[in-house]
Amino acid sequence: SKQKMGQKEEESTDLQLNLDIDEQFKLPTNEEIEKEDILLSPPDLHVIHQRIQGNMEVLQDFGVKREEGRSRQEYLALLRRDMAAYYSYSDFLLTKLMDIFPLPELINFLEANEVPRPVTIRTNTLKTRRRDLAQALINRGVNLDPLGKWSKTGLVIYDSTVPIGATPEYLAGHYMLQGASSLLPVMALAPQENEHILDMCCAPGGKTSYIAQLMKNTGMILANDSSAERLRSVVGNLHRLGVTNAVVSNCDGRQFPKVLGGFDRVLLDAPCSGTGVISKDPAVKTNKDEKDILRCAHLQKELILSAIDSVNAASETGGYIVYCTCSIMVEENEWVVDYALKKRNVRLVATGLDFGKEGFTRFKDRRFHPSLKSTRRFYPHTHNMDGFFIAKFKKFSNAIPQTQKAAAPPAVPNTIVTEPLPKKKKLEGSKDDEEQKLPQPALKKKRSLQAQRRPLKA
């Protein structure tokens, strides 16, 4: 009975606190904020969390609940400061996220990043069937379920009495440990048997082996990565999974198609800032800034043009490019796709994925091509998988639009015209100088000889 009484008292105090927050949320004064900054002790997270909730309620019904004489910007500035303290994000990244998500959804996104994503595996159908693999793992004490209606090969693992990365089935190559979101780009690529396919940034080999599985080890896959160190894991995984139609290459993706072109399909899983996989790498919360995002975006633009140039538009079965990143930043996704649409003869087509949110066609003051609606975004808080972006292009001409080349040539003729002029003047000047230096009789002789030559030439 004492325990029950204690619980009731705690509940009533919690209710009272919540009522107080509902009724009277007031912005702290500048002095109170300064005091919090000056105190060396760690911030009281419970107080900050309650302040976030109260602030959110005011912002959702701002006209009614706001304090007199206080602007929305003041509430937003406090909210950003509190969220940075509570969830340990940099001010730069939080500002970016507040531009992408509405406020209630932003809280859900930040909360989802605090929880690891479910462990998922992909059945290797080159060696076994999903039903047989599931039964074998259940017998070993693994608690699992099919991943979802959208995947025929994925399994989600809740808990296991044995290490999932060291079972006899794993070592025999019956499955691959792979995030749910990284199955989607290969499904969008939809590789066909006997095609030539380029996986431009392939490490650690999960997507490459999935492509080989869908192609049933026919045709040819060029598995390329710029990092020789990371290619070791690719080679190991391809051997373990029984992939026999892949060629591994170590080359800078920007050098294609100088290395090899004419592919039916290209998959570009571009290097990115990793803002979609914060639950795996919490360091992203604080170690990314504007320069990092723009550096990634520049590299992605170079890679996507190279990927498009590597595809043969005249391919009977293909002519497709799939571009994907594990980032949710607009600069690395819609911005790059819009750039590719302007620079090459490609158009966006449906990804074939029947879930996921549509890409942005307008963001702040930017306006993108309307066809960006067919791109897909995936978020941790809505789809319970890593943040991901996928776009699928169809190439309709191998010609590169001339607008790119037309900008460069005008500088060349100008240099040709302007450079020789001073040289001529110098030459003329030097002739006069020579004639002035000659003695008078010699000069007369020279001029008389020139006069004699002229009629002979005529």
Short mmCIF file of C-alpha atoms in Angstrom, two decimals:
data_model
loop_
_atom_site.label_atom_id
_atom_site.label_comp_id
_atom_site.label_asym_id
_atom_site.label_seq_id
_atom_site.Cartn_x
_atom_site.Cartn_y
_atom_site.Cartn_z
CA SER A 1 0.00 0.00 0.00
CA LYS A 2 2.94 2.34 0.76
CA GLN A 3 4.39 1.66 -2.69
CA LYS A 4 1.01 2.43 -4.30
CA MET A 5 0.74 5.65 -2.31
CA GLY A 6 4.26 6.64 -3.41
CA GLN A 7 3.41 5.93 -7.08
CA LYS A 8 0.22 8.01 -6.81
CA GLU A 9 2.15 10.93 -5.33
CA GLU A 10 4.75 10.75 -8.16
CA GLU A 11 1.99 10.63 -10.78
CA SER A 12 0.21 13.62 -9.24
CA THR A 13 3.45 15.66 -9.19
CA ASP A 14 4.10 14.74 -12.83
CA LEU A 15 0.54 15.77 -13.73
CA GLN A 16 0.98 19.02 -11.84
CA LEU A 17 4.24 19.70 -13.69
CA ASN A 18 2.58 18.99 -17.04
CA LEU A 19 -0.36 21.25 -16.14
CA ASP A 20 2.04 24.02 -15.17
CA ILE A 21 3.82 23.66 -18.52
CA ASP A 22 0.52 23.65 -20.44
CA GLU A 23 -0.79 26.71 -18.64
CA GLN A 24 2.23 28.94 -18.38
CA PHE A 25 5.28 28.34 -20.54
CA LYS A 26 7.42 31.44 -20.38
CA LEU A 27 10.64 32.12 -22.20
CA PRO A 28 13.62 32.36 -19.83
CA THR A 29 15.20 35.81 -19.56
CA ASN A 30 18.64 36.55 -20.99
CA GLU A 31 20.05 36.56 -17.45
CA GLU A 32 18.73 33.02 -16.80
CA ILE A 33 20.23 31.78 -20.07
CA GLU A 34 23.58 33.41 -19.22
CA LYS A 35 23.50 31.75 -15.78
CA GLU A 36 23.00 28.33 -17.43
CA ASP A 37 25.99 28.97 -19.69
CA ILE A 38 28.19 30.16 -16.81
CA LEU A 39 27.46 27.16 -14.54
CA LEU A 40 30.18 24.55 -14.96
CA SER A 41 27.90 21.69 -13.88
CA PRO A 42 26.24 19.66 -16.68
CA PRO A 43 22.82 20.96 -17.78
CA ASP A 44 19.69 19.50 -16.18
CA LEU A 45 18.35 17.41 -19.08
CA HIS A 46 14.97 16.91 -17.40
CA VAL A 47 14.39 20.68 -17.23
CA ILE A 48 15.58 21.12 -20.84
CA HIS A 49 13.29 18.32 -22.08
CA GLN A 50 10.26 19.88 -20.38
CA ARG A 51 11.18 23.26 -21.84
CA ILE A 52 11.35 21.71 -25.33
CA GLN A 53 7.85 20.21 -24.89
CA GLY A 54 6.40 23.48 -23.60
CA ASN A 55 8.05 25.45 -26.39
CA MET A 56 6.70 23.03 -29.02
CA GLU A 57 3.15 23.45 -27.71
CA VAL A 58 3.41 27.23 -27.92
CA LEU A 59 4.84 27.10 -31.46
CA GLN A 60 2.03 24.81 -32.66
CA ASP A 61 -0.61 27.29 -31.47
CA PHE A 62 1.47 30.43 -31.55
CA GLY A 63 -1.30 33.02 -31.90
CA VAL A 64 -3.03 31.92 -28.70
CA LYS A 65 -0.21 30.70 -26.42
CA ARG A 66 2.65 33.12 -27.06
CA GLU A 67 3.81 35.72 -24.55
CA GLU A 68 3.03 39.36 -25.27
CA GLY A 69 5.84 41.14 -27.07
CA ARG A 70 7.75 37.94 -27.88
CA SER A 71 8.46 36.97 -31.51
CA ARG A 72 8.42 33.50 -33.07
CA GLN A 73 12.17 33.85 -33.78
CA GLU A 74 12.88 34.06 -30.02
CA TYR A 75 10.96 30.82 -29.39
CA LEU A 76 12.73 29.07 -32.30
CA ALA A 77 16.16 30.26 -31.14
CA LEU A 78 15.50 28.85 -27.64
CA LEU A 79 14.16 25.59 -29.09
CA ARG A 80 17.26 25.15 -31.27
CA ARG A 81 19.53 25.90 -28.31
CA ASP A 82 17.68 23.40 -26.06
CA MET A 83 17.62 20.65 -28.73
CA ALA A 84 21.35 21.14 -29.36
CA ALA A 85 21.98 20.64 -25.61
CA TYR A 86 19.54 17.74 -25.14
CA TYR A 87 20.37 15.71 -28.30
CA SER A 88 24.05 16.86 -28.64
CA TYR A 89 23.86 18.32 -32.17
CA SER A 90 25.85 21.19 -33.63
CA ASP A 91 23.91 24.41 -34.21
CA PHE A 92 24.68 24.17 -37.96
CA LEU A 93 23.15 20.70 -38.36
CA LEU A 94 20.08 21.52 -36.28
CA THR A 95 19.42 24.62 -38.39
CA LYS A 96 19.60 22.44 -41.53
CA LEU A 97 17.24 19.84 -40.04
CA MET A 98 14.74 22.53 -38.98
CA ASP A 99 14.60 23.63 -42.64
CA ILE A 100 13.83 20.06 -43.82
CA PHE A 101 11.31 18.85 -41.20
CA PRO A 102 8.23 20.44 -39.60
CA LEU A 103 8.82 20.80 -35.84
CA PRO A 104 6.82 17.76 -34.53
CA GLU A 105 8.46 15.55 -37.18
CA LEU A 106 11.91 16.94 -36.32
CA ILE A 107 11.54 15.73 -32.71
CA ASN A 108 10.56 12.26 -34.01
CA PHE A 109 13.61 12.23 -36.31
CA LEU A 110 15.98 13.23 -33.48
CA GLU A 111 14.46 10.60 -31.17
CA ALA A 112 14.75 7.89 -33.87
CA ASN A 113 18.47 8.67 -34.25
CA GLU A 114 19.00 7.80 -30.57
CA VAL A 115 17.81 4.21 -31.17
CA PRO A 116 19.75 1.71 -33.33
CA ARG A 117 17.99 0.38 -36.43
CA PRO A 118 16.90 -3.29 -36.47
CA VAL A 119 19.49 -5.85 -37.60
CA THR A 120 18.53 -7.09 -41.08
CA ILE A 121 20.00 -9.77 -43.33
CA ARG A 122 19.54 -10.56 -47.02
CA THR A 123 19.14 -14.17 -48.14
CA ASN A 124 21.63 -15.19 -50.85
CA THR A 125 19.35 -16.97 -53.32
CA LEU A 126 22.42 -18.16 -55.29
CA LYS A 127 22.90 -20.70 -52.47
CA THR A 128 19.62 -21.10 -50.55
CA ARG A 129 15.96 -20.02 -50.17
CA ARG A 130 14.65 -17.59 -47.56
CA ARG A 131 12.34 -20.20 -46.03
CA ASP A 132 15.18 -22.72 -45.57
CA LEU A 133 17.53 -20.07 -44.16
CA ALA A 134 14.90 -18.83 -41.70
CA GLN A 135 14.29 -22.38 -40.47
CA ALA A 136 18.02 -23.04 -40.04
CA LEU A 137 18.49 -19.83 -38.02
CA ILE A 138 15.38 -20.45 -35.88
CA ASN A 139 16.86 -23.85 -34.99
CA ARG A 140 19.99 -22.02 -33.76
CA GLY A 141 17.92 -19.80 -31.43
CA VAL A 142 17.45 -16.74 -33.64
CA ASN A 143 14.19 -14.79 -33.31
CA LEU A 144 13.34 -13.36 -36.76
CA ASP A 145 10.60 -12.25 -39.17
CA PRO A 146 10.33 -11.46 -42.89
CA LEU A 147 11.50 -7.87 -43.48
CA GLY A 148 8.34 -6.64 -45.20
CA LYS A 149 6.03 -7.17 -48.15
CA TRP A 150 8.35 -5.11 -50.37
CA SER A 151 11.32 -7.51 -49.99
CA LYS A 152 11.41 -11.19 -51.01
CA THR A 153 14.87 -11.83 -49.55
CA GLY A 154 15.15 -9.73 -46.35
CA LEU A 155 14.81 -10.95 -42.77
CA VAL A 156 14.72 -8.79 -39.63
CA ILE A 157 16.41 -10.20 -36.52
CA TYR A 158 15.08 -9.26 -33.07
CA ASP A 159 17.45 -11.24 -30.86
CA SER A 160 19.78 -14.20 -31.11
CA THR A 161 21.59 -16.65 -28.83
CA VAL A 162 24.42 -16.94 -31.40
CA PRO A 163 26.49 -14.17 -33.11
CA ILE A 164 24.76 -13.44 -36.45
CA GLY A 165 28.08 -12.66 -38.19
CA ALA A 166 29.66 -16.02 -37.32
CA THR A 167 27.06 -18.77 -37.86
CA PRO A 168 27.91 -21.69 -40.19
CA GLU A 169 25.23 -20.35 -42.57
CA TYR A 170 26.95 -16.93 -42.67
CA LEU A 171 30.37 -18.47 -43.31
CA ALA A 172 28.88 -20.68 -46.03
CA GLY A 173 27.56 -17.54 -47.77
CA HIS A 174 23.84 -18.16 -47.26
CA TYR A 175 23.19 -14.55 -46.21
CA MET A 176 24.68 -11.08 -46.01
CA LEU A 177 24.34 -8.65 -43.10
CA GLN A 178 22.82 -5.65 -44.84
CA GLY A 179 20.72 -2.63 -43.84
CA ALA A 180 17.14 -2.59 -45.14
CA SER A 181 17.67 0.74 -46.91
CA SER A 182 20.60 -0.58 -48.98
CA LEU A 183 18.35 -3.20 -50.61
CA LEU A 184 16.22 -0.43 -52.17
CA PRO A 185 18.71 1.01 -54.72
CA VAL A 186 19.28 -2.44 -56.26
CA MET A 187 15.52 -3.02 -56.46
CA ALA A 188 15.21 0.37 -58.21
CA LEU A 189 18.06 -0.56 -60.59
CA ALA A 190 16.17 -3.78 -61.53
CA PRO A 191 19.14 -5.52 -63.25
CA GLN A 192 18.32 -8.02 -66.01
CA GLU A 193 20.14 -11.24 -66.89
CA ASN A 194 23.14 -11.03 -69.28
CA GLU A 195 23.54 -7.26 -68.88
CA HIS A 196 26.77 -5.31 -68.32
CA ILE A 197 26.45 -3.34 -65.06
CA LEU A 198 28.75 -0.92 -63.27
CA ASP A 199 28.64 -0.52 -59.49
CA MET A 200 30.73 2.66 -59.26
CA CYS A 201 31.27 2.84 -55.45
CA CYS A 202 30.80 -0.78 -54.45
CA ALA A 203 32.45 -1.33 -51.02
CA PRO A 204 31.73 -3.41 -48.94
CA GLY A 205 29.96 -5.41 -51.68
CA GLY A 206 26.41 -5.87 -50.37
CA LYS A 207 24.74 -4.19 -53.35
CA THR A 208 27.12 -5.84 -55.85
CA SER A 209 26.28 -9.32 -54.55
CA TYR A 210 22.54 -8.49 -54.60
CA ILE A 211 22.85 -7.41 -58.26
CA ALA A 212 24.66 -10.71 -59.05
CA GLN A 213 21.90 -12.60 -57.24
CA LEU A 214 19.16 -10.93 -59.32
CA MET A 215 21.17 -11.58 -62.51
CA LYS A 216 21.64 -15.24 -61.46
CA ASN A 217 25.42 -14.96 -62.02
CA THR A 218 24.99 -14.15 -65.73
CA GLY A 219 26.32 -11.15 -67.65
CA MET A 220 29.09 -9.03 -66.10
CA ILE A 221 29.32 -6.66 -63.11
CA LEU A 222 32.22 -4.24 -62.78
CA ALA A 223 32.57 -3.65 -59.03
CA ASN A 224 34.66 -0.50 -58.67
CA ASP A 225 35.85 1.49 -55.67
CA SER A 226 38.46 4.22 -55.30
CA SER A 227 39.73 2.75 -51.99
CA ALA A 228 42.01 -0.29 -52.38
CA GLU A 229 41.71 -0.93 -48.63
CA ARG A 230 37.90 -1.24 -48.78
CA LEU A 231 38.06 -3.54 -51.84
CA ARG A 232 39.46 -6.33 -49.65
CA SER A 233 36.06 -6.74 -47.99
CA VAL A 234 34.39 -6.72 -51.44
CA VAL A 235 36.60 -9.56 -52.71
CA GLY A 236 36.03 -11.55 -49.49
CA ASN A 237 32.25 -11.14 -49.63
CA LEU A 238 32.00 -12.00 -53.34
CA HIS A 239 33.99 -15.22 -52.79
CA ARG A 240 31.93 -16.17 -49.71
CA LEU A 241 28.60 -15.54 -51.46
CA GLY A 242 29.57 -17.48 -54.60
CA VAL A 243 29.45 -14.52 -57.05
CA THR A 244 31.21 -15.48 -60.29
CA ASN A 245 30.17 -12.73 -62.74
CA ALA A 246 31.93 -9.78 -61.05
CA VAL A 247 35.21 -8.07 -61.96
CA VAL A 248 36.70 -5.94 -59.17
CA SER A 249 38.51 -2.71 -60.12
CA ASN A 250 40.29 0.01 -58.15
CA CYS A 251 39.75 3.29 -60.00
CA ASP A 252 38.58 6.85 -59.33
CA GLY A 253 34.87 6.91 -60.29
CA ARG A 254 35.36 10.29 -61.97
CA GLN A 255 37.65 8.64 -64.58
CA PHE A 256 34.81 6.60 -66.08
CA PRO A 257 34.01 6.21 -68.96
CA LYS A 258 37.69 6.72 -69.95
CA VAL A 259 38.36 3.35 -68.30
CA LEU A 260 35.34 1.49 -69.66
CA GLY A 261 31.94 2.64 -70.93
CA GLY A 262 28.87 1.34 -72.73
CA PHE A 263 27.17 -0.23 -69.68
CA ASP A 264 23.49 -1.18 -69.66
CA ARG A 265 22.96 0.12 -66.11
CA VAL A 266 25.01 2.00 -63.50
CA LEU A 267 24.51 2.10 -59.73
CA LEU A 268 26.09 5.10 -57.99
CA ASP A 269 25.94 4.89 -54.20
CA ALA A 270 27.78 8.20 -53.78
CA PRO A 271 30.03 9.10 -50.84
CA CYS A 272 28.10 11.53 -48.61
CA SER A 273 27.97 13.32 -45.26
CA GLY A 274 26.14 10.40 -43.57
CA THR A 275 23.32 12.48 -42.08
CA GLY A 276 20.92 9.56 -42.65
CA VAL A 277 22.93 7.09 -40.53
CA ILE A 278 23.43 9.10 -37.31
CA SER A 279 22.28 6.12 -35.22
CA LYS A 280 25.33 4.19 -36.56
CA ASP A 281 27.76 7.10 -36.39
CA PRO A 282 26.82 9.68 -33.70
CA ALA A 283 29.98 11.71 -34.52
CA VAL A 284 28.07 13.14 -37.51
CA LYS A 285 26.00 15.21 -35.02
CA THR A 286 28.90 17.57 -34.38
CA ASN A 287 31.67 17.05 -36.94
CA LYS A 288 29.90 18.27 -40.12
CA ASP A 289 29.78 21.86 -41.32
CA GLU A 290 28.82 23.79 -44.47
CA LYS A 291 32.17 23.06 -46.15
CA ASP A 292 31.78 19.29 -45.66
CA ILE A 293 28.30 19.30 -47.20
CA LEU A 294 29.38 21.39 -50.22
CA ARG A 295 32.55 19.31 -50.70
CA CYS A 296 30.44 16.15 -50.83
CA ALA A 297 27.94 17.79 -53.21
CA HIS A 298 30.76 18.82 -55.60
CA LEU A 299 32.18 15.28 -55.68
CA GLN A 300 28.68 13.84 -56.20
CA LYS A 301 28.08 16.12 -59.19
CA GLU A 302 31.33 14.94 -60.80
CA LEU A 303 30.48 11.28 -60.12
CA ILE A 304 26.89 11.50 -61.41
CA LEU A 305 27.99 13.01 -64.77
CA SER A 306 30.63 10.28 -65.03
CA ALA A 307 28.00 7.61 -64.24
CA ILE A 308 25.64 8.98 -66.92
CA ASP A 309 28.45 9.09 -69.50
CA SER A 310 29.28 5.43 -68.73
CA VAL A 311 25.80 4.25 -69.77
CA ASN A 312 24.86 3.34 -73.33
CA ALA A 313 21.57 5.07 -74.20
CA ALA A 314 21.10 2.65 -77.12
CA SER A 315 21.07 -0.41 -74.82
CA GLU A 316 18.18 -2.72 -75.72
CA THR A 317 17.30 -3.60 -72.12
CA GLY A 318 18.85 -0.78 -70.04
CA GLY A 319 20.09 2.78 -70.30
CA TYR A 320 19.33 3.39 -66.60
CA ILE A 321 21.29 5.09 -63.81
CA VAL A 322 20.35 4.86 -60.11
CA TYR A 323 21.80 7.54 -57.84
CA CYS A 324 21.53 7.12 -54.06
CA THR A 325 23.02 8.53 -50.85
CA CYS A 326 22.67 7.83 -47.12
CA SER A 327 22.17 11.56 -46.55
CA ILE A 328 18.99 13.60 -46.05
CA MET A 329 20.57 16.95 -47.07
CA VAL A 330 18.93 18.65 -50.06
CA GLU A 331 22.35 19.88 -51.27
CA GLU A 332 23.50 16.25 -51.72
CA ASN A 333 20.27 14.90 -53.18
CA GLU A 334 17.76 17.01 -55.13
CA TRP A 335 20.36 19.67 -55.89
CA VAL A 336 22.72 17.09 -57.49
CA VAL A 337 19.89 15.39 -59.43
CA ASP A 338 18.63 18.74 -60.75
CA TYR A 339 22.20 19.57 -61.85
CA ALA A 340 22.45 16.25 -63.78
CA LEU A 341 19.12 16.90 -65.54
CA LYS A 342 20.49 20.22 -66.84
CA LYS A 343 23.90 18.88 -67.93
CA ARG A 344 23.02 15.58 -69.66
CA ASN A 345 20.32 14.04 -71.87
CA VAL A 346 18.53 12.16 -69.08
CA ARG A 347 15.10 12.21 -67.50
CA LEU A 348 13.83 10.93 -64.17
CA VAL A 349 11.63 7.83 -64.14
CA ALA A 350 9.69 6.04 -61.39
CA THR A 351 11.93 4.09 -58.99
CA GLY A 352 9.44 1.20 -58.80
CA LEU A 353 9.36 1.50 -54.98
CA ASP A 354 5.77 1.88 -53.77
CA PHE A 355 6.67 3.56 -50.45
CA GLY A 356 8.91 6.39 -49.27
CA LYS A 357 8.34 10.15 -49.37
CA GLU A 358 8.53 12.19 -52.56
CA GLY A 359 11.65 14.30 -53.13
CA PHE A 360 11.49 18.09 -52.84
CA THR A 361 10.55 20.11 -55.93
CA ARG A 362 10.95 23.36 -53.96
CA PHE A 363 13.10 24.02 -50.93
CA LYS A 364 13.40 27.46 -49.32
CA ASP A 365 14.24 29.82 -52.23
CA ARG A 366 15.26 27.01 -54.64
CA ARG A 367 13.03 25.54 -57.35
CA PHE A 368 13.84 22.12 -58.82
CA HIS A 369 12.53 20.29 -61.87
CA PRO A 370 8.92 19.04 -61.30
CA SER A 371 9.97 15.44 -62.15
CA LEU A 372 11.87 15.27 -58.83
CA LYS A 373 8.55 14.08 -57.39
CA SER A 374 9.51 10.63 -58.70
CA THR A 375 12.62 10.48 -56.44
CA ARG A 376 12.23 8.85 -53.03
CA ARG A 377 13.30 9.77 -49.49
CA PHE A 378 13.38 7.32 -46.57
CA TYR A 379 13.60 8.37 -42.92
CA PRO A 380 14.39 6.50 -39.65
CA HIS A 381 11.25 7.77 -37.88
CA THR A 382 8.78 6.88 -40.66
CA HIS A 383 10.22 3.71 -42.26
CA ASN A 384 12.42 2.36 -39.41
CA MET A 385 15.46 2.21 -41.69
CA ASP A 386 18.47 4.44 -42.28
CA GLY A 387 17.87 7.82 -43.90
CA PHE A 388 18.24 7.33 -47.67
CA PHE A 389 17.62 9.07 -51.00
CA ILE A 390 17.08 7.30 -54.36
CA ALA A 391 16.70 8.71 -57.89
CA LYS A 392 16.43 6.73 -61.14
CA PHE A 393 17.39 8.21 -64.52
CA LYS A 394 16.76 7.02 -68.08
CA LYS A 395 19.34 8.16 -70.62
CA PHE A 396 17.79 9.01 -74.00
CA SER A 397 20.86 10.20 -75.96
CA ASN A 398 24.61 9.56 -75.82
CA ALA A 399 25.33 13.11 -77.07
CA ILE A 400 26.52 15.59 -74.45
CA PRO A 401 24.56 18.88 -74.65
CA GLN A 402 26.61 21.66 -76.28
CA THR A 403 25.89 24.33 -73.67
CA GLN A 404 28.71 22.87 -71.60
CA LYS A 405 31.35 23.28 -74.32
CA ALA A 406 30.05 26.58 -75.74
CA ALA A 407 31.06 28.50 -72.62
CA ALA A 408 34.81 27.71 -72.93
CA PRO A 409 35.95 28.60 -76.55
CA PRO A 410 35.46 32.43 -76.65
CA ALA A 411 38.56 32.93 -74.48
CA VAL A 412 40.82 31.21 -77.07
CA PRO A 413 40.49 33.57 -80.11
CA ASN A 414 40.99 36.62 -77.88
CA THR A 415 44.37 35.35 -76.75
CA ILE A 416 45.41 34.65 -80.35
CA VAL A 417 44.47 38.17 -81.47
CA THR A 418 45.89 40.10 -78.56
CA GLU A 419 49.20 38.34 -78.02
CA PRO A 420 50.92 38.94 -81.43
CA LEU A 421 50.21 42.73 -81.47
CA PRO A 422 52.84 43.81 -78.94
CA LYS A 423 55.37 41.48 -80.59
CA LYS A 424 54.91 43.25 -83.95
CA LYS A 425 55.42 46.64 -82.37
CA LYS A 426 58.56 45.44 -80.70
CA LEU A 427 59.87 44.09 -84.01
CA GLU A 428 59.11 47.33 -85.85
CA GLY A 429 60.72 49.32 -83.07
CA SER A 430 63.79 47.13 -83.18
CA LYS A 431 64.19 47.61 -86.99
CA ASP A 432 64.08 51.42 -86.58
CA ASP A 433 66.59 51.23 -83.79
CA GLU A 434 68.94 49.14 -85.96
CA GLU A 435 68.64 51.62 -88.85
CA GLN A 436 69.39 54.54 -86.53
CA LYS A 437 72.48 52.77 -85.23
CA LEU A 438 73.85 52.20 -88.79
CA PRO A 439 76.29 54.87 -90.12
CA GLN A 440 74.93 57.26 -92.83
CA PRO A 441 76.69 55.75 -95.92
CA ALA A 442 75.72 52.22 -94.97
CA LEU A 443 72.10 53.31 -94.52
CA LYS A 444 71.99 54.92 -97.99
CA LYS A 445 73.47 51.74 -99.52
CA LYS A 446 70.87 49.56 -97.79
CA ARG A 447 67.95 51.70 -99.01
CA SER A 448 69.22 51.80 -102.60
CA LEU A 449 69.51 47.99 -102.64
CA GLN A 450 65.87 47.70 -101.40
CA ALA A 451 64.76 50.08 -104.18
CA GLN A 452 66.57 47.98 -106.79
CA ARG A 453 64.91 44.74 -105.60
CA ARG A 454 61.35 46.01 -105.82
CA PRO A 455 61.09 46.37 -109.64
CA LEU A 456 62.75 42.96 -110.13
CA LYS A 457 59.96 41.34 -108.00
CA ALA A 458 57.26 43.20 -109.94
#
